């Protein structure tokens, strides 16, 4: 294992409830319907794809990009007040950095949402940050993980990706990474390069190095 590639929402931080709250608020504002099933369908998706889905679901006279920007306004305000870390995530990240293991953040969230979270971490915790507004094809396409591995100067097959969604696991798997799946809000299917754990709490560098598929 030469590097660890981290998903963010639902993996490093538990921000999915923020997204869901803002989605419900926007649906109410525009007189559209929005269910928990709709919200779960958005988990891990490219934001413009999510915006397109909301546009169709609500029938609003807004572009998908305008919907995404309004959605981001809401969740950025919430994360600036409180960053809800997932159990064991910061401890594992700190141990990886102390051990000299290169880490990248690979998220479909946009840079302006990621920035306040990164400000809570020591500088250079993530040597590379790949956000949804930096890639042509978002998850489940392999481009985000291929981009991160290339920027770190490692082969995807030498990386462990940590994910919590099917969409993200598909992306990392297609790129050639070993995928550590820690399910949270949505169930994740079995896959040829996927290893499942219940939590990151108590996991260390040695545990990641021992993963095999």
mmCIF file with all atom_site columns, N, CA and C in Angstrom, residues 93-165:
data_model
loop_
_atom_site.group_PDB
_atom_site.id
_atom_site.type_symbol
_atom_site.label_atom_id
_atom_site.label_alt_id
_atom_site.label_comp_id
_atom_site.label_asym_id
_atom_site.label_entity_id
_atom_site.label_seq_id
_atom_site.pdbx_PDB_ins_code
_atom_site.Cartn_x
_atom_site.Cartn_y
_atom_site.Cartn_z
_atom_site.occupancy
_atom_site.B_iso_or_equiv
_atom_site.pdbx_formal_charge
_atom_site.auth_seq_id
_atom_site.auth_comp_id
_atom_site.auth_asym_id
_atom_site.auth_atom_id
_atom_site.pdbx_PDB_model_num
ATOM 1   N N  . UNK A 1 93  ? -6.502  8.861  9.975   1.00 0.00 ? 93  UNK A N  1
ATOM 2   C CA . UNK A 1 93  ? -5.841  9.830  9.102   1.00 0.00 ? 93  UNK A CA 1
ATOM 3   C C  . UNK A 1 93  ? -4.567  10.362 9.743   1.00 0.00 ? 93  UNK A C  1
ATOM 4   N N  . UNK A 1 94  ? -4.626  10.689 11.036  1.00 0.00 ? 94  UNK A N  1
ATOM 5   C CA . UNK A 1 94  ? -3.442  11.188 11.744  1.00 0.00 ? 94  UNK A CA 1
ATOM 6   C C  . UNK A 1 94  ? -2.328  10.140 11.753  1.00 0.00 ? 94  UNK A C  1
ATOM 7   N N  . UNK A 1 95  ? -2.704  8.869  11.958  1.00 0.00 ? 95  UNK A N  1
ATOM 8   C CA . UNK A 1 95  ? -1.693  7.808  11.994  1.00 0.00 ? 95  UNK A CA 1
ATOM 9   C C  . UNK A 1 95  ? -1.057  7.605  10.622  1.00 0.00 ? 95  UNK A C  1
ATOM 10  N N  . UNK A 1 96  ? -1.860  7.682  9.574   1.00 0.00 ? 96  UNK A N  1
ATOM 11  C CA . UNK A 1 96  ? -1.328  7.541  8.214   1.00 0.00 ? 96  UNK A CA 1
ATOM 12  C C  . UNK A 1 96  ? -0.323  8.647  7.907   1.00 0.00 ? 96  UNK A C  1
ATOM 13  N N  . UNK A 1 97  ? -0.684  9.868  8.259   1.00 0.00 ? 97  UNK A N  1
ATOM 14  C CA . UNK A 1 97  ? 0.204   11.006 7.995   1.00 0.00 ? 97  UNK A CA 1
ATOM 15  C C  . UNK A 1 97  ? 1.498   10.860 8.795   1.00 0.00 ? 97  UNK A C  1
ATOM 16  N N  . UNK A 1 98  ? 1.388   10.472 10.069  1.00 0.00 ? 98  UNK A N  1
ATOM 17  C CA . UNK A 1 98  ? 2.572   10.291 10.916  1.00 0.00 ? 98  UNK A CA 1
ATOM 18  C C  . UNK A 1 98  ? 3.474   9.190  10.384  1.00 0.00 ? 98  UNK A C  1
ATOM 19  N N  . UNK A 1 99  ? 2.883   8.188  9.740   1.00 0.00 ? 99  UNK A N  1
ATOM 20  C CA . UNK A 1 99  ? 3.637   7.062  9.198   1.00 0.00 ? 99  UNK A CA 1
ATOM 21  C C  . UNK A 1 99  ? 4.189   7.352  7.809   1.00 0.00 ? 99  UNK A C  1
ATOM 22  N N  . UNK A 1 100 ? 3.878   8.517  7.270   1.00 0.00 ? 100 UNK A N  1
ATOM 23  C CA . UNK A 1 100 ? 4.396   8.903  5.956   1.00 0.00 ? 100 UNK A CA 1
ATOM 24  C C  . UNK A 1 100 ? 3.622   8.333  4.784   1.00 0.00 ? 100 UNK A C  1
ATOM 25  N N  . UNK A 1 101 ? 2.434   7.798  5.031   1.00 0.00 ? 101 UNK A N  1
ATOM 26  C CA . UNK A 1 101 ? 1.604   7.270  3.941   1.00 0.00 ? 101 UNK A CA 1
ATOM 27  C C  . UNK A 1 101 ? 0.895   8.435  3.257   1.00 0.00 ? 101 UNK A C  1
ATOM 28  N N  . UNK A 1 102 ? 1.052   8.517  1.948   1.00 0.00 ? 102 UNK A N  1
ATOM 29  C CA . UNK A 1 102 ? 0.418   9.604  1.196   1.00 0.00 ? 102 UNK A CA 1
ATOM 30  C C  . UNK A 1 102 ? -1.099  9.432  1.187   1.00 0.00 ? 102 UNK A C  1
ATOM 31  N N  . UNK A 1 103 ? -1.817  10.539 1.384   1.00 0.00 ? 103 UNK A N  1
ATOM 32  C CA . UNK A 1 103 ? -3.280  10.511 1.394   1.00 0.00 ? 103 UNK A CA 1
ATOM 33  C C  . UNK A 1 103 ? -3.829  11.533 0.400   1.00 0.00 ? 103 UNK A C  1
ATOM 34  N N  . UNK A 1 104 ? -4.932  11.156 -0.233  1.00 0.00 ? 104 UNK A N  1
ATOM 35  C CA . UNK A 1 104 ? -5.658  12.068 -1.112  1.00 0.00 ? 104 UNK A CA 1
ATOM 36  C C  . UNK A 1 104 ? -7.119  12.068 -0.711  1.00 0.00 ? 104 UNK A C  1
ATOM 37  N N  . UNK A 1 105 ? -7.779  13.194 -0.927  1.00 0.00 ? 105 UNK A N  1
ATOM 38  C CA . UNK A 1 105 ? -9.221  13.294 -0.727  1.00 0.00 ? 105 UNK A CA 1
ATOM 39  C C  . UNK A 1 105 ? -9.873  13.259 -2.101  1.00 0.00 ? 105 UNK A C  1
ATOM 40  N N  . UNK A 1 106 ? -10.839 12.362 -2.263  1.00 0.00 ? 106 UNK A N  1
ATOM 41  C CA . UNK A 1 106 ? -11.493 12.186 -3.565  1.00 0.00 ? 106 UNK A CA 1
ATOM 42  C C  . UNK A 1 106 ? -12.995 12.308 -3.330  1.00 0.00 ? 106 UNK A C  1
ATOM 43  N N  . UNK A 1 107 ? -13.538 13.467 -3.617  1.00 0.00 ? 107 UNK A N  1
ATOM 44  C CA . UNK A 1 107 ? -14.925 13.754 -3.293  1.00 0.00 ? 107 UNK A CA 1
ATOM 45  C C  . UNK A 1 107 ? -15.652 14.382 -4.471  1.00 0.00 ? 107 UNK A C  1
ATOM 46  N N  . UNK A 1 108 ? -16.943 14.114 -4.582  1.00 0.00 ? 108 UNK A N  1
ATOM 47  C CA . UNK A 1 108 ? -17.746 14.761 -5.612  1.00 0.00 ? 108 UNK A CA 1
ATOM 48  C C  . UNK A 1 108 ? -18.298 16.104 -5.139  1.00 0.00 ? 108 UNK A C  1
ATOM 49  N N  . UNK A 1 109 ? -18.060 16.453 -3.881  1.00 0.00 ? 109 UNK A N  1
ATOM 50  C CA . UNK A 1 109 ? -18.400 17.790 -3.410  1.00 0.00 ? 109 UNK A CA 1
ATOM 51  C C  . UNK A 1 109 ? -17.466 18.804 -4.064  1.00 0.00 ? 109 UNK A C  1
ATOM 52  N N  . UNK A 1 110 ? -17.896 20.068 -4.065  1.00 0.00 ? 110 UNK A N  1
ATOM 53  C CA . UNK A 1 110 ? -17.109 21.111 -4.708  1.00 0.00 ? 110 UNK A CA 1
ATOM 54  C C  . UNK A 1 110 ? -16.133 21.739 -3.721  1.00 0.00 ? 110 UNK A C  1
ATOM 55  N N  . UNK A 1 111 ? -15.130 22.417 -4.276  1.00 0.00 ? 111 UNK A N  1
ATOM 56  C CA . UNK A 1 111 ? -14.033 22.966 -3.465  1.00 0.00 ? 111 UNK A CA 1
ATOM 57  C C  . UNK A 1 111 ? -14.539 23.871 -2.363  1.00 0.00 ? 111 UNK A C  1
ATOM 58  N N  . UNK A 1 112 ? -15.570 24.647 -2.610  1.00 0.00 ? 112 UNK A N  1
ATOM 59  C CA . UNK A 1 112 ? -16.014 25.593 -1.578  1.00 0.00 ? 112 UNK A CA 1
ATOM 60  C C  . UNK A 1 112 ? -16.680 24.902 -0.395  1.00 0.00 ? 112 UNK A C  1
ATOM 61  N N  . UNK A 1 113 ? -17.152 23.670 -0.590  1.00 0.00 ? 113 UNK A N  1
ATOM 62  C CA . UNK A 1 113 ? -17.666 22.889 0.529   1.00 0.00 ? 113 UNK A CA 1
ATOM 63  C C  . UNK A 1 113 ? -16.539 22.164 1.248   1.00 0.00 ? 113 UNK A C  1
ATOM 64  N N  . UNK A 1 114 ? -15.533 21.739 0.506   1.00 0.00 ? 114 UNK A N  1
ATOM 65  C CA . UNK A 1 114 ? -14.407 20.997 1.074   1.00 0.00 ? 114 UNK A CA 1
ATOM 66  C C  . UNK A 1 114 ? -13.512 21.903 1.921   1.00 0.00 ? 114 UNK A C  1
ATOM 67  N N  . UNK A 1 115 ? -13.350 23.153 1.499   1.00 0.00 ? 115 UNK A N  1
ATOM 68  C CA . UNK A 1 115 ? -12.393 24.067 2.143   1.00 0.00 ? 115 UNK A CA 1
ATOM 69  C C  . UNK A 1 115 ? -12.582 24.207 3.654   1.00 0.00 ? 115 UNK A C  1
ATOM 70  N N  . UNK A 1 116 ? -13.799 24.452 4.167   1.00 0.00 ? 116 UNK A N  1
ATOM 71  C CA . UNK A 1 116 ? -13.927 24.597 5.627   1.00 0.00 ? 116 UNK A CA 1
ATOM 72  C C  . UNK A 1 116 ? -13.622 23.318 6.396   1.00 0.00 ? 116 UNK A C  1
ATOM 73  N N  . UNK A 1 117 ? -13.792 22.164 5.763   1.00 0.00 ? 117 UNK A N  1
ATOM 74  C CA . UNK A 1 117 ? -13.441 20.897 6.407   1.00 0.00 ? 117 UNK A CA 1
ATOM 75  C C  . UNK A 1 117 ? -11.923 20.750 6.469   1.00 0.00 ? 117 UNK A C  1
ATOM 76  N N  . UNK A 1 118 ? -11.250 21.073 5.368   1.00 0.00 ? 118 UNK A N  1
ATOM 77  C CA . UNK A 1 118 ? -9.792  20.973 5.342   1.00 0.00 ? 118 UNK A CA 1
ATOM 78  C C  . UNK A 1 118 ? -9.144  21.934 6.336   1.00 0.00 ? 118 UNK A C  1
ATOM 79  N N  . UNK A 1 119 ? -9.801  23.050 6.593   1.00 0.00 ? 119 UNK A N  1
ATOM 80  C CA . UNK A 1 119 ? -9.238  24.018 7.547   1.00 0.00 ? 119 UNK A CA 1
ATOM 81  C C  . UNK A 1 119 ? -9.199  23.461 8.966   1.00 0.00 ? 119 UNK A C  1
ATOM 82  N N  . UNK A 1 120 ? -9.953  22.403 9.238   1.00 0.00 ? 120 UNK A N  1
ATOM 83  C CA . UNK A 1 120 ? -9.936  21.770 10.554  1.00 0.00 ? 120 UNK A CA 1
ATOM 84  C C  . UNK A 1 120 ? -8.784  20.768 10.711  1.00 0.00 ? 120 UNK A C  1
ATOM 85  N N  . UNK A 1 121 ? -8.038  20.535 9.638   1.00 0.00 ? 121 UNK A N  1
ATOM 86  C CA . UNK A 1 121 ? -6.952  19.554 9.643   1.00 0.00 ? 121 UNK A CA 1
ATOM 87  C C  . UNK A 1 121 ? -5.605  20.250 9.508   1.00 0.00 ? 121 UNK A C  1
ATOM 88  N N  . UNK A 1 122 ? -4.519  19.614 9.974   1.00 0.00 ? 122 UNK A N  1
ATOM 89  C CA . UNK A 1 122 ? -3.195  20.201 9.775   1.00 0.00 ? 122 UNK A CA 1
ATOM 90  C C  . UNK A 1 122 ? -2.891  20.386 8.286   1.00 0.00 ? 122 UNK A C  1
ATOM 91  N N  . UNK A 1 123 ? -2.132  21.426 7.934   1.00 0.00 ? 123 UNK A N  1
ATOM 92  C CA . UNK A 1 123 ? -1.774  21.637 6.532   1.00 0.00 ? 123 UNK A CA 1
ATOM 93  C C  . UNK A 1 123 ? -1.095  20.404 5.936   1.00 0.00 ? 123 UNK A C  1
ATOM 94  N N  . UNK A 1 124 ? -1.366  20.157 4.672   1.00 0.00 ? 124 UNK A N  1
ATOM 95  C CA . UNK A 1 124 ? -0.762  19.042 3.934   1.00 0.00 ? 124 UNK A CA 1
ATOM 96  C C  . UNK A 1 124 ? -1.203  17.665 4.435   1.00 0.00 ? 124 UNK A C  1
ATOM 97  N N  . UNK A 1 125 ? -2.294  17.613 5.222   1.00 0.00 ? 125 UNK A N  1
ATOM 98  C CA . UNK A 1 125 ? -2.812  16.291 5.600   1.00 0.00 ? 125 UNK A CA 1
ATOM 99  C C  . UNK A 1 125 ? -3.109  15.492 4.336   1.00 0.00 ? 125 UNK A C  1
ATOM 100 N N  . UNK A 1 126 ? -3.800  16.135 3.405   1.00 0.00 ? 126 UNK A N  1
ATOM 101 C CA . UNK A 1 126 ? -4.037  15.527 2.093   1.00 0.00 ? 126 UNK A CA 1
ATOM 102 C C  . UNK A 1 126 ? -3.095  16.167 1.085   1.00 0.00 ? 126 UNK A C  1
ATOM 103 N N  . UNK A 1 127 ? -2.231  15.331 0.498   1.00 0.00 ? 127 UNK A N  1
ATOM 104 C CA . UNK A 1 127 ? -1.284  15.878 -0.477  1.00 0.00 ? 127 UNK A CA 1
ATOM 105 C C  . UNK A 1 127 ? -1.979  16.235 -1.780  1.00 0.00 ? 127 UNK A C  1
ATOM 106 N N  . UNK A 1 128 ? -3.104  15.588 -2.034  1.00 0.00 ? 128 UNK A N  1
ATOM 107 C CA . UNK A 1 128 ? -3.882  15.833 -3.247  1.00 0.00 ? 128 UNK A CA 1
ATOM 108 C C  . UNK A 1 128 ? -5.351  15.900 -2.854  1.00 0.00 ? 128 UNK A C  1
ATOM 109 N N  . UNK A 1 129 ? -6.081  16.839 -3.433  1.00 0.00 ? 129 UNK A N  1
ATOM 110 C CA . UNK A 1 129 ? -7.523  16.936 -3.236  1.00 0.00 ? 129 UNK A CA 1
ATOM 111 C C  . UNK A 1 129 ? -8.188  16.981 -4.606  1.00 0.00 ? 129 UNK A C  1
ATOM 112 N N  . UNK A 1 130 ? -9.033  16.002 -4.879  1.00 0.00 ? 130 UNK A N  1
ATOM 113 C CA . UNK A 1 130 ? -9.786  15.954 -6.136  1.00 0.00 ? 130 UNK A CA 1
ATOM 114 C C  . UNK A 1 130 ? -11.250 16.183 -5.795  1.00 0.00 ? 130 UNK A C  1
ATOM 115 N N  . UNK A 1 131 ? -11.829 17.257 -6.352  1.00 0.00 ? 131 UNK A N  1
ATOM 116 C CA . UNK A 1 131 ? -13.225 17.592 -6.082  1.00 0.00 ? 131 UNK A CA 1
ATOM 117 C C  . UNK A 1 131 ? -14.067 17.423 -7.344  1.00 0.00 ? 131 UNK A C  1
ATOM 118 N N  . UNK A 1 132 ? -15.377 17.415 -7.157  1.00 0.00 ? 132 UNK A N  1
ATOM 119 C CA . UNK A 1 132 ? -16.276 17.161 -8.272  1.00 0.00 ? 132 UNK A CA 1
ATOM 120 C C  . UNK A 1 132 ? -16.222 18.205 -9.365  1.00 0.00 ? 132 UNK A C  1
ATOM 121 N N  . UNK A 1 133 ? -15.815 19.426 -9.028  1.00 0.00 ? 133 UNK A N  1
ATOM 122 C CA . UNK A 1 133 ? -15.723 20.471 -10.046 1.00 0.00 ? 133 UNK A CA 1
ATOM 123 C C  . UNK A 1 133 ? -14.362 20.489 -10.741 1.00 0.00 ? 133 UNK A C  1
ATOM 124 N N  . UNK A 1 134 ? -13.516 19.483 -10.473 1.00 0.00 ? 134 UNK A N  1
ATOM 125 C CA . UNK A 1 134 ? -12.200 19.405 -11.131 1.00 0.00 ? 134 UNK A CA 1
ATOM 126 C C  . UNK A 1 134 ? -12.126 18.291 -12.178 1.00 0.00 ? 134 UNK A C  1
ATOM 127 N N  . UNK A 1 135 ? -13.149 17.438 -12.239 1.00 0.00 ? 135 UNK A N  1
ATOM 128 C CA . UNK A 1 135 ? -13.091 16.297 -13.152 1.00 0.00 ? 135 UNK A CA 1
ATOM 129 C C  . UNK A 1 135 ? -14.205 16.391 -14.184 1.00 0.00 ? 135 UNK A C  1
ATOM 130 N N  . UNK A 1 136 ? -13.976 15.763 -15.331 1.00 0.00 ? 136 UNK A N  1
ATOM 131 C CA . UNK A 1 136 ? -15.008 15.747 -16.376 1.00 0.00 ? 136 UNK A CA 1
ATOM 132 C C  . UNK A 1 136 ? -16.093 14.736 -16.046 1.00 0.00 ? 136 UNK A C  1
ATOM 133 N N  . UNK A 1 137 ? -15.662 13.571 -15.552 1.00 0.00 ? 137 UNK A N  1
ATOM 134 C CA . UNK A 1 137 ? -16.603 12.509 -15.212 1.00 0.00 ? 137 UNK A CA 1
ATOM 135 C C  . UNK A 1 137 ? -16.502 12.199 -13.713 1.00 0.00 ? 137 UNK A C  1
ATOM 136 N N  . UNK A 1 138 ? -17.617 12.326 -13.013 1.00 0.00 ? 138 UNK A N  1
ATOM 137 C CA . UNK A 1 138 ? -17.628 12.044 -11.583 1.00 0.00 ? 138 UNK A CA 1
ATOM 138 C C  . UNK A 1 138 ? -17.861 10.576 -11.295 1.00 0.00 ? 138 UNK A C  1
ATOM 139 N N  . UNK A 1 139 ? -17.836 10.235 -10.018 1.00 0.00 ? 139 UNK A N  1
ATOM 140 C CA . UNK A 1 139 ? -18.149 8.877  -9.611  1.00 0.00 ? 139 UNK A CA 1
ATOM 141 C C  . UNK A 1 139 ? -19.555 8.526  -10.120 1.00 0.00 ? 139 UNK A C  1
ATOM 142 N N  . UNK A 1 140 ? -19.791 7.313  -10.624 1.00 0.00 ? 140 UNK A N  1
ATOM 143 C CA . UNK A 1 140 ? -19.008 6.076  -10.515 1.00 0.00 ? 140 UNK A CA 1
ATOM 144 C C  . UNK A 1 140 ? -17.923 5.878  -11.577 1.00 0.00 ? 140 UNK A C  1
ATOM 145 N N  . UNK A 1 141 ? -17.685 6.872  -12.435 1.00 0.00 ? 141 UNK A N  1
ATOM 146 C CA . UNK A 1 141 ? -16.592 6.781  -13.400 1.00 0.00 ? 141 UNK A CA 1
ATOM 147 C C  . UNK A 1 141 ? -15.266 6.720  -12.637 1.00 0.00 ? 141 UNK A C  1
ATOM 148 N N  . UNK A 1 142 ? -14.267 6.011  -13.146 1.00 0.00 ? 142 UNK A N  1
ATOM 149 C CA . UNK A 1 142 ? -12.983 5.903  -12.427 1.00 0.00 ? 142 UNK A CA 1
ATOM 150 C C  . UNK A 1 142 ? -12.131 7.161  -12.446 1.00 0.00 ? 142 UNK A C  1
ATOM 151 N N  . UNK A 1 143 ? -12.499 8.162  -13.251 1.00 0.00 ? 143 UNK A N  1
ATOM 152 C CA . UNK A 1 143 ? -11.633 9.337  -13.397 1.00 0.00 ? 143 UNK A CA 1
ATOM 153 C C  . UNK A 1 143 ? -11.205 9.967  -12.074 1.00 0.00 ? 143 UNK A C  1
ATOM 154 N N  . UNK A 1 144 ? -12.101 10.181 -11.095 1.00 0.00 ? 144 UNK A N  1
ATOM 155 C CA . UNK A 1 144 ? -11.641 10.835 -9.856  1.00 0.00 ? 144 UNK A CA 1
ATOM 156 C C  . UNK A 1 144 ? -10.509 10.083 -9.162  1.00 0.00 ? 144 UNK A C  1
ATOM 157 N N  . UNK A 1 145 ? -10.616 8.760  -9.083  1.00 0.00 ? 145 UNK A N  1
ATOM 158 C CA . UNK A 1 145 ? -9.577  7.987  -8.395  1.00 0.00 ? 145 UNK A CA 1
ATOM 159 C C  . UNK A 1 145 ? -8.323  7.850  -9.250  1.00 0.00 ? 145 UNK A C  1
ATOM 160 N N  . UNK A 1 146 ? -8.484  7.734  -10.550 1.00 0.00 ? 146 UNK A N  1
ATOM 161 C CA . UNK A 1 146 ? -7.312  7.705  -11.429 1.00 0.00 ? 146 UNK A CA 1
ATOM 162 C C  . UNK A 1 146 ? -6.553  9.026  -11.339 1.00 0.00 ? 146 UNK A C  1
ATOM 163 N N  . UNK A 1 147 ? -7.290  10.120 -11.261 1.00 0.00 ? 147 UNK A N  1
ATOM 164 C CA . UNK A 1 147 ? -6.673  11.448 -11.157 1.00 0.00 ? 147 UNK A CA 1
ATOM 165 C C  . UNK A 1 147 ? -5.882  11.584 -9.862  1.00 0.00 ? 147 UNK A C  1
ATOM 166 N N  . UNK A 1 148 ? -6.465  11.115 -8.762  1.00 0.00 ? 148 UNK A N  1
ATOM 167 C CA . UNK A 1 148 ? -5.790  11.213 -7.465  1.00 0.00 ? 148 UNK A CA 1
ATOM 168 C C  . UNK A 1 148 ? -4.527  10.376 -7.427  1.00 0.00 ? 148 UNK A C  1
ATOM 169 N N  . UNK A 1 149 ? -4.609  9.140  -7.909  1.00 0.00 ? 149 UNK A N  1
ATOM 170 C CA . UNK A 1 149 ? -3.428  8.264  -7.900  1.00 0.00 ? 149 UNK A CA 1
ATOM 171 C C  . UNK A 1 149 ? -2.316  8.848  -8.757  1.00 0.00 ? 149 UNK A C  1
ATOM 172 N N  . UNK A 1 150 ? -2.676  9.355  -9.933  1.00 0.00 ? 150 UNK A N  1
ATOM 173 C CA . UNK A 1 150 ? -1.667  9.936  -10.825 1.00 0.00 ? 150 UNK A CA 1
ATOM 174 C C  . UNK A 1 150 ? -1.003  11.152 -10.182 1.00 0.00 ? 150 UNK A C  1
ATOM 175 N N  . UNK A 1 151 ? -1.802  11.977 -9.520  1.00 0.00 ? 151 UNK A N  1
ATOM 176 C CA . UNK A 1 151 ? -1.252  13.174 -8.873  1.00 0.00 ? 151 UNK A CA 1
ATOM 177 C C  . UNK A 1 151 ? -0.306  12.816 -7.727  1.00 0.00 ? 151 UNK A C  1
ATOM 178 N N  . UNK A 1 152 ? -0.570  11.673 -7.070  1.00 0.00 ? 152 UNK A N  1
ATOM 179 C CA . UNK A 1 152 ? 0.313   11.202 -5.995  1.00 0.00 ? 152 UNK A CA 1
ATOM 180 C C  . UNK A 1 152 ? 1.529   10.457 -6.533  1.00 0.00 ? 152 UNK A C  1
ATOM 181 N N  . UNK A 1 153 ? 1.488   10.108 -7.817  1.00 0.00 ? 153 UNK A N  1
ATOM 182 C CA . UNK A 1 153 ? 2.598   9.384  -8.423  1.00 0.00 ? 153 UNK A CA 1
ATOM 183 C C  . UNK A 1 153 ? 2.621   7.912  -8.077  1.00 0.00 ? 153 UNK A C  1
ATOM 184 N N  . UNK A 1 154 ? 1.438   7.319  -7.852  1.00 0.00 ? 154 UNK A N  1
ATOM 185 C CA . UNK A 1 154 ? 1.352   5.897  -7.516  1.00 0.00 ? 154 UNK A CA 1
ATOM 186 C C  . UNK A 1 154 ? 0.366   5.214  -8.458  1.00 0.00 ? 154 UNK A C  1
ATOM 187 N N  . UNK A 1 155 ? 0.504   3.893  -8.575  1.00 0.00 ? 155 UNK A N  1
ATOM 188 C CA . UNK A 1 155 ? -0.451  3.123  -9.357  1.00 0.00 ? 155 UNK A CA 1
ATOM 189 C C  . UNK A 1 155 ? -1.719  2.891  -8.528  1.00 0.00 ? 155 UNK A C  1
ATOM 190 N N  . UNK A 1 156 ? -2.896  2.924  -9.162  1.00 0.00 ? 156 UNK A N  1
ATOM 191 C CA . UNK A 1 156 ? -4.136  2.673  -8.413  1.00 0.00 ? 156 UNK A CA 1
ATOM 192 C C  . UNK A 1 156 ? -4.126  1.340  -7.670  1.00 0.00 ? 156 UNK A C  1
ATOM 193 N N  . UNK A 1 157 ? -3.476  0.342  -8.252  1.00 0.00 ? 157 UNK A N  1
ATOM 194 C CA . UNK A 1 157 ? -3.409  -0.961 -7.604  1.00 0.00 ? 157 UNK A CA 1
ATOM 195 C C  . UNK A 1 157 ? -2.599  -0.957 -6.314  1.00 0.00 ? 157 UNK A C  1
ATOM 196 N N  . UNK A 1 158 ? -1.834  0.120  -6.069  1.00 0.00 ? 158 UNK A N  1
ATOM 197 C CA . UNK A 1 158 ? -1.060  0.259  -4.841  1.00 0.00 ? 158 UNK A CA 1
ATOM 198 C C  . UNK A 1 158 ? -1.787  1.108  -3.801  1.00 0.00 ? 158 UNK A C  1
ATOM 199 N N  . UNK A 1 159 ? -3.057  1.430  -4.103  1.00 0.00 ? 159 UNK A N  1
ATOM 200 C CA . UNK A 1 159 ? -3.830  2.314  -3.234  1.00 0.00 ? 159 UNK A CA 1
ATOM 201 C C  . UNK A 1 159 ? -4.996  1.575  -2.567  1.00 0.00 ? 159 UNK A C  1
ATOM 202 N N  . UNK A 1 160 ? -5.303  1.994  -1.349  1.00 0.00 ? 160 UNK A N  1
ATOM 203 C CA . UNK A 1 160 ? -6.543  1.608  -0.697  1.00 0.00 ? 160 UNK A CA 1
ATOM 204 C C  . UNK A 1 160 ? -7.460  2.822  -0.731  1.00 0.00 ? 160 UNK A C  1
ATOM 205 N N  . UNK A 1 161 ? -8.657  2.630  -1.259  1.00 0.00 ? 161 UNK A N  1
ATOM 206 C CA . UNK A 1 161 ? -9.668  3.678  -1.251  1.00 0.00 ? 161 UNK A CA 1
ATOM 207 C C  . UNK A 1 161 ? -10.667 3.365  -0.143  1.00 0.00 ? 161 UNK A C  1
ATOM 208 N N  . UNK A 1 162 ? -11.095 4.390  0.572   1.00 0.00 ? 162 UNK A N  1
ATOM 209 C CA . UNK A 1 162 ? -12.074 4.203  1.651   1.00 0.00 ? 162 UNK A CA 1
ATOM 210 C C  . UNK A 1 162 ? -13.374 4.867  1.217   1.00 0.00 ? 162 UNK A C  1
ATOM 211 N N  . UNK A 1 163 ? -14.443 4.077  1.165   1.00 0.00 ? 163 UNK A N  1
ATOM 212 C CA . UNK A 1 163 ? -15.723 4.537  0.623   1.00 0.00 ? 163 UNK A CA 1
ATOM 213 C C  . UNK A 1 163 ? -16.894 4.068  1.472   1.00 0.00 ? 163 UNK A C  1
ATOM 214 N N  . UNK A 1 164 ? -18.033 4.747  1.291   1.00 0.00 ? 164 UNK A N  1
ATOM 215 C CA . UNK A 1 164 ? -19.241 4.342  2.026   1.00 0.00 ? 164 UNK A CA 1
ATOM 216 C C  . UNK A 1 164 ? -20.443 4.133  1.119   1.00 0.00 ? 164 UNK A C  1
ATOM 217 N N  . UNK A 1 165 ? -20.275 4.285  -0.213  1.00 0.00 ? 165 UNK A N  1
ATOM 218 C CA . UNK A 1 165 ? -21.422 4.171  -1.112  1.00 0.00 ? 165 UNK A CA 1
ATOM 219 C C  . UNK A 1 165 ? -21.103 3.277  -2.298  1.00 0.00 ? 165 UNK A C  1
#
